[in-house]
Amino acid sequence: MKYVLKKLLSCIITLFIVSFLVFAAFALIPGDPALSKLGTNATQAALDAMRHKMGLDRPFLVRYFTWLFDAVRGNFGNSYSYSMPVASLILDKIPITLTLMVYSMILMVVISVPAGVYASYKEDTPVDRVIQIANQIVMAIPPFFSGILITLFFGIVLKLFTPGGFVSLNANPLKFLGFMFFPALAVALPKSAMVFNLLYTSLNGEKKKDYVRTAYSRGNRSKTVFFSHMLKNASIPTITFLGMAFADMIAGSIIIEQVFGIPGLGRILLTSIQNRDYPVVTGIIMLIAVTVIISNMIVDIIYKIVDPRVDA
Amino acid sequence: MSKLLHVEDLNIEFHDHLIPETVVYDFDLDMEPGEIVGLVGESGSGKSMSALAVAGLLSRHDMKKRGVIEFEGKNILSCSRSELRELQGDEICMIFQEPLTSLNPVKKIGWQVEEGLKIHTDMSPEERKKRAIKALEDVEIEDAQRVYDSYPHELSGGMRQRVMIAAATIGNPKLLIADEPTTALDVTVQSQIVELMKKINREKKTAILFISHDLSLVSALCERVLVMKGGYVVESGSVKEIFESPKEEYTRKLIDAIPKCGSTEDLVENGEPLAGMKDINVSFIKRKGKNKEKVHVLKDISLDIYEGEILGLVGESGCGKSTLAKTLLGLIKPDTGHVSAKFPNTQMIFQDPYGSLNPSKTVGFIMEEPLRNLTDKTPEERYALSKEMIEKVGLSEEFLQRYPSELSGGQRQRVCIATALMLGPKLIIADEPVSALDVTIQAEVLKLMMKLHMEMGISFLFISHDLRVVHQMCDRIMVMKDGEIVESGDRVKIYENPSHPYTKELLKSAGLGPGGVK
C-alpha cells in the first residue's frame, strides 16, 4: 500500500512537469489563435481586442498558473472553435476512445497469450512454424491498412458490420460494442504479433533455465512445469510491453478513428490542431499524459506482484 | 540385499551435429542402498551427463542412450515419461550446481520445498507445511518459518543450497544425486554442506551420488570414487586406493592439482613499496525504500605492496576484498585516506573470464585497446606487442583473430592476463582469478602467473577465498573480515600459527591449519 502511495506521489509530480512543458510548448510555437479565429483580414485593433478577451496578453506564468488552477478543478477553458467547455467536449468522447483502447487491449491479450504459450509448448513442430509465419505477416501490416482490409472483408464481403455506420453508446450499447470490435481488432493485431513474439521468445528462454530442470527432477508433468513454473517468469518482460502498448494505443486510435469514421478523441484532436484551438489540444495532450502515466503506474504495481525481486 | 542402482554399458550420443558425438562410453556403476559414491572429472568429462541419465532427465530427442540403468530392478531407459515421473522427486532426487538459478525466482521457498510432496503424496496443505518446516530445520536453517515465506533472492548462496537439499530430501528419497553442489559456494560453506550431506546419509540412509571436480571434497565425503575423463571411466575404487596408488596418469594429475601447501620459495621483501594505501575508509549509501543506510565497507585499511612480492588477500565473499582492489586501482574514491598506486603500472584481472571480455570484439582488438587509448603506437607496433603477449601467456598468434565465445574459460583468463600485460605493469591485482575455472585449469593459470612473476618481476595482489591457492602462491598474507584486516604477516607464520579466531576458522574449513598440509 505504501508502495502504491509512493508511486502515486511521483506520478503527480510527473504530471505537474508535463503540464508545464505542454503549456509552454503551445505558448512558444508560432501561430496566433486570435488570428486564426478572426481570419487574416482582421484589423490590428480587432486582433488586440480578441487577444485581450482570450487572455493572451497576460504574462506567460500568470496564464499557466491560472490555467493550472482551473485545470485541477476540472475546468480546461473554452474551446475557441467549438465555443464550449473543453472538459465537456473531451468527456463526451472519452468513453468512445477508451472503449476502443480497452477493447484492443483485451483482444491483444486474448490473441497473443494463448498463441505464444501454445507455439512455445509446441516448439519446433509444424504447428509452431505455421504460427510463426502467420505472426510475421500480421506484424508487418500497419493498423490503418489492416483496418482497410477488415472493413473490406468483414464489412463489405461478410456484411458483419456497416462501414462508417457508427452507433453511439447511448443509442444502442450492444450495437456500439459490435461495431467497435472491428476497429479494436485493427489496432490490436500488429501489437498482438509483437506480444506474441516477446512471450514466445522469453518462454523459450526460460526452458533452458536451471530451475526448469529442477522442476522436472521433482517429477512434474511438462504442462505443470510450463504453467506453474515458467509462465510467471516469462510474463515479466511481456507485462512491460503491454503497459507501453496501452499507452501507445491512444496514438494508434487516432488513425483508426479516421479509417472507421469514429467520432472519438482523435478526430477532435486533428481538427483542433488545424484550428489552433489550443485549449482543446492541451486538454487532450494532458489526458494522453495521464493515461500513459497511469498505465505505467499499473504496470509497476503488477510488476511488483509478479516479481518479488522488484524493490519497493 | 539387492542393488539400489545398476548401470551397465551406458553410452550417450548427441545427434545435433552431422557426425554423432559420443559423450559417455560404457559407463558402469553399482550402488548399494545407503552408499556414498563420488564421481570425479573435469567439466566435459561426461559425469553430469551420466548422472542426468540416471535421474531420467536426459530426454532431448537429439540424444541417444544405450545400455542398462536399473533402479531397484526397474529399467529407467525403457520407462515411459509417466513411470519416470513416479520416481523423480520421490525415490530419486537431485541437487544442482547453481543454487542461485536452480530455484524458481518468483515462487516462495516453502512452495518449492513442498512441491515434491504435492506431486507424489496426497498430504493436506497443513501437513505439507509441517513437513517442509521440519525439512528446513533438518538442513540446519535456524529461522525455518521465515525462510519458508521468503523468496530465493532474499537468501545467500549457501542458504539456497540448503533449501535445495531440503527440497530434495523432504520425501526421503532412496538416491540423492548431487551435481557439483558446492562448486559455486565459499570454502567455509562448502565444508558445511558436505557435513550436512554426511548427516543426511547417516540419519535417513539415503544413498548419495556425489559429482565434483574437487577430489579433496570427494575424499572427505565418499567411500568409493569413479574418475571420468573424455566420457570414459578411467579409474574406480575406494578413496584410499585412489589417493594412495592412482593407476592412471590423469588421476595423478587431479590429485596433484589439489593445491598443496609449502611449495613456494620465499622472496625477500624489498624496501620500497610499489603501491599502497593508508587509513582508507570506503562506504556506500544503500537505499532501501526511503531509508538510506550507510554501509561501511572498508575500515581504516592500510597496506603496502613491495616490489617482487605476491601479497595474498583472503576472506569470504562480501568482506570487502573486491572493493579494496577497486579502491587501490582508483575505480572507487575512498571517503578518507590516501592511495598510492600508479596506473598504468597497476593492472587488474577479474574473476569472471566469461563476463569480462566484450563478446562482440576479437581478442586482438580487446588486447590492443589499452594501447590505442593511452599510447600513440602504430597498428603494426600494437599487433607485434599483442602477438608477443599472447605467446607469453601460452597461446598462439591465431587466437588474436578469435572471438571470446570461441575460447574456453582457461583461455579467456589467459587473454585477460595478456591484456593486463600490454602496458608493462609492475603490479597486477588479481581478483579471484581462478575461482571460475576447473581445478586442473586453475593449476595451469596459477603456474602461468608464477612464471610471469619470476620472469618479468611482476608483483601481484592475489585476492582469493581459497586458502590453499593463496598458500601456494603468496609470500605474505592478509586476512580480511567485514572490511577490516584482522591479521597479516608472513605466509608460514599465518598458516603455522594463526592468532585471530577467524583465521583459525578459515584454515580449519579449508582442511589446513597448524601442522601444514592435510
mmCIF file with all atom_site columns, N, CA and C in Angstrom, chain B residues 228-251:
data_model
loop_
_atom_site.group_PDB
_atom_site.id
_atom_site.type_symbol
_atom_site.label_atom_id
_atom_site.label_alt_id
_atom_site.label_comp_id
_atom_site.label_asym_id
_atom_site.label_entity_id
_atom_site.label_seq_id
_atom_site.pdbx_PDB_ins_code
_atom_site.Cartn_x
_atom_site.Cartn_y
_atom_site.Cartn_z
_atom_site.occupancy
_atom_site.B_iso_or_equiv
_atom_site.pdbx_formal_charge
_atom_site.auth_seq_id
_atom_site.auth_comp_id
_atom_site.auth_asym_id
_atom_site.auth_atom_id
_atom_site.pdbx_PDB_model_num
ATOM 1  N N  . MET B 1 228 ? 36.391 -39.915 -14.128 1.00 0.00 ? 228 MET B N  1
ATOM 2  C CA . MET B 1 228 ? 35.989 -39.900 -15.540 1.00 0.00 ? 228 MET B CA 1
ATOM 3  C C  . MET B 1 228 ? 36.839 -38.942 -16.333 1.00 0.00 ? 228 MET B C  1
ATOM 4  N N  . LYS B 1 229 ? 37.107 -39.326 -17.590 1.00 0.00 ? 229 LYS B N  1
ATOM 5  C CA . LYS B 1 229 ? 37.811 -38.420 -18.480 1.00 0.00 ? 229 LYS B CA 1
ATOM 6  C C  . LYS B 1 229 ? 37.364 -38.679 -19.906 1.00 0.00 ? 229 LYS B C  1
ATOM 7  N N  . GLY B 1 230 ? 36.998 -37.635 -20.613 1.00 0.00 ? 230 GLY B N  1
ATOM 8  C CA . GLY B 1 230 ? 36.614 -37.756 -22.011 1.00 0.00 ? 230 GLY B CA 1
ATOM 9  C C  . GLY B 1 230 ? 35.531 -38.782 -22.258 1.00 0.00 ? 230 GLY B C  1
ATOM 10 N N  . GLY B 1 231 ? 34.606 -38.956 -21.282 1.00 0.00 ? 231 GLY B N  1
ATOM 11 C CA . GLY B 1 231 ? 33.497 -39.863 -21.480 1.00 0.00 ? 231 GLY B CA 1
ATOM 12 C C  . GLY B 1 231 ? 33.748 -41.272 -20.969 1.00 0.00 ? 231 GLY B C  1
ATOM 13 N N  . TYR B 1 232 ? 34.987 -41.573 -20.601 1.00 0.00 ? 232 TYR B N  1
ATOM 14 C CA . TYR B 1 232 ? 35.307 -42.908 -20.080 1.00 0.00 ? 232 TYR B CA 1
ATOM 15 C C  . TYR B 1 232 ? 35.523 -42.856 -18.572 1.00 0.00 ? 232 TYR B C  1
ATOM 16 N N  . VAL B 1 233 ? 35.167 -43.954 -17.895 1.00 0.00 ? 233 VAL B N  1
ATOM 17 C CA . VAL B 1 233 ? 35.595 -44.105 -16.511 1.00 0.00 ? 233 VAL B CA 1
ATOM 18 C C  . VAL B 1 233 ? 37.014 -44.632 -16.572 1.00 0.00 ? 233 VAL B C  1
ATOM 19 N N  . VAL B 1 234 ? 37.974 -43.820 -16.151 1.00 0.00 ? 234 VAL B N  1
ATOM 20 C CA . VAL B 1 234 ? 39.357 -44.265 -16.303 1.00 0.00 ? 234 VAL B CA 1
ATOM 21 C C  . VAL B 1 234 ? 39.849 -45.019 -15.078 1.00 0.00 ? 234 VAL B C  1
ATOM 22 N N  . GLU B 1 235 ? 39.208 -44.799 -13.948 1.00 0.00 ? 235 GLU B N  1
ATOM 23 C CA . GLU B 1 235 ? 39.675 -45.476 -12.753 1.00 0.00 ? 235 GLU B CA 1
ATOM 24 C C  . GLU B 1 235 ? 38.540 -45.508 -11.742 1.00 0.00 ? 235 GLU B C  1
ATOM 25 N N  . SER B 1 236 ? 38.467 -46.589 -10.955 1.00 0.00 ? 236 SER B N  1
ATOM 26 C CA . SER B 1 236 ? 37.484 -46.591 -9.885  1.00 0.00 ? 236 SER B CA 1
ATOM 27 C C  . SER B 1 236 ? 38.002 -47.450 -8.751  1.00 0.00 ? 236 SER B C  1
ATOM 28 N N  . GLY B 1 237 ? 37.530 -47.150 -7.561  1.00 0.00 ? 237 GLY B N  1
ATOM 29 C CA . GLY B 1 237 ? 37.989 -47.896 -6.404  1.00 0.00 ? 237 GLY B CA 1
ATOM 30 C C  . GLY B 1 237 ? 37.686 -47.127 -5.140  1.00 0.00 ? 237 GLY B C  1
ATOM 31 N N  . SER B 1 238 ? 38.188 -47.617 -3.994  1.00 0.00 ? 238 SER B N  1
ATOM 32 C CA . SER B 1 238 ? 37.932 -46.904 -2.754  1.00 0.00 ? 238 SER B CA 1
ATOM 33 C C  . SER B 1 238 ? 38.776 -45.636 -2.739  1.00 0.00 ? 238 SER B C  1
ATOM 34 N N  . VAL B 1 239 ? 38.335 -44.672 -1.941  1.00 0.00 ? 239 VAL B N  1
ATOM 35 C CA . VAL B 1 239 ? 39.032 -43.395 -1.879  1.00 0.00 ? 239 VAL B CA 1
ATOM 36 C C  . VAL B 1 239 ? 40.497 -43.607 -1.517  1.00 0.00 ? 239 VAL B C  1
ATOM 37 N N  . LYS B 1 240 ? 40.712 -44.525 -0.581  1.00 0.00 ? 240 LYS B N  1
ATOM 38 C CA . LYS B 1 240 ? 42.064 -44.767 -0.103  1.00 0.00 ? 240 LYS B CA 1
ATOM 39 C C  . LYS B 1 240 ? 42.966 -45.275 -1.237  1.00 0.00 ? 240 LYS B C  1
ATOM 40 N N  . GLU B 1 241 ? 42.449 -46.262 -1.957  1.00 0.00 ? 241 GLU B N  1
ATOM 41 C CA . GLU B 1 241 ? 43.217 -46.808 -3.078  1.00 0.00 ? 241 GLU B CA 1
ATOM 42 C C  . GLU B 1 241 ? 43.588 -45.727 -4.087  1.00 0.00 ? 241 GLU B C  1
ATOM 43 N N  . ILE B 1 242 ? 42.591 -44.945 -4.445  1.00 0.00 ? 242 ILE B N  1
ATOM 44 C CA . ILE B 1 242 ? 42.807 -43.949 -5.486  1.00 0.00 ? 242 ILE B CA 1
ATOM 45 C C  . ILE B 1 242 ? 43.855 -42.927 -5.054  1.00 0.00 ? 242 ILE B C  1
ATOM 46 N N  . PHE B 1 243 ? 43.757 -42.509 -3.790  1.00 0.00 ? 243 PHE B N  1
ATOM 47 C CA . PHE B 1 243 ? 44.680 -41.483 -3.337  1.00 0.00 ? 243 PHE B CA 1
ATOM 48 C C  . PHE B 1 243 ? 46.081 -42.026 -3.144  1.00 0.00 ? 243 PHE B C  1
ATOM 49 N N  . GLU B 1 244 ? 46.157 -43.244 -2.623  1.00 0.00 ? 244 GLU B N  1
ATOM 50 C CA . GLU B 1 244 ? 47.487 -43.760 -2.300  1.00 0.00 ? 244 GLU B CA 1
ATOM 51 C C  . GLU B 1 244 ? 48.206 -44.345 -3.499  1.00 0.00 ? 244 GLU B C  1
ATOM 52 N N  . SER B 1 245 ? 47.441 -45.031 -4.364  1.00 0.00 ? 245 SER B N  1
ATOM 53 C CA . SER B 1 245 ? 48.126 -45.575 -5.537  1.00 0.00 ? 245 SER B CA 1
ATOM 54 C C  . SER B 1 245 ? 47.276 -45.372 -6.782  1.00 0.00 ? 245 SER B C  1
ATOM 55 N N  . PRO B 1 246 ? 47.238 -44.133 -7.271  1.00 0.00 ? 246 PRO B N  1
ATOM 56 C CA . PRO B 1 246 ? 46.480 -43.885 -8.502  1.00 0.00 ? 246 PRO B CA 1
ATOM 57 C C  . PRO B 1 246 ? 47.133 -44.625 -9.657  1.00 0.00 ? 246 PRO B C  1
ATOM 58 N N  . LYS B 1 247 ? 46.309 -45.349 -10.431 1.00 0.00 ? 247 LYS B N  1
ATOM 59 C CA . LYS B 1 247 ? 46.874 -46.138 -11.518 1.00 0.00 ? 247 LYS B CA 1
ATOM 60 C C  . LYS B 1 247 ? 47.042 -45.282 -12.770 1.00 0.00 ? 247 LYS B C  1
ATOM 61 N N  . GLU B 1 248 ? 46.106 -44.359 -12.966 1.00 0.00 ? 248 GLU B N  1
ATOM 62 C CA . GLU B 1 248 ? 46.124 -43.599 -14.215 1.00 0.00 ? 248 GLU B CA 1
ATOM 63 C C  . GLU B 1 248 ? 46.876 -42.280 -14.059 1.00 0.00 ? 248 GLU B C  1
ATOM 64 N N  . GLU B 1 249 ? 47.506 -41.891 -15.143 1.00 0.00 ? 249 GLU B N  1
ATOM 65 C CA . GLU B 1 249 ? 48.200 -40.604 -15.220 1.00 0.00 ? 249 GLU B CA 1
ATOM 66 C C  . GLU B 1 249 ? 47.245 -39.465 -14.861 1.00 0.00 ? 249 GLU B C  1
ATOM 67 N N  . TYR B 1 250 ? 46.036 -39.564 -15.412 1.00 0.00 ? 250 TYR B N  1
ATOM 68 C CA . TYR B 1 250 ? 45.065 -38.479 -15.233 1.00 0.00 ? 250 TYR B CA 1
ATOM 69 C C  . TYR B 1 250 ? 44.667 -38.324 -13.771 1.00 0.00 ? 250 TYR B C  1
ATOM 70 N N  . THR B 1 251 ? 44.452 -39.447 -13.095 1.00 0.00 ? 251 THR B N  1
ATOM 71 C CA . THR B 1 251 ? 44.089 -39.383 -11.680 1.00 0.00 ? 251 THR B CA 1
ATOM 72 C C  . THR B 1 251 ? 45.190 -38.701 -10.881 1.00 0.00 ? 251 THR B C  1
#
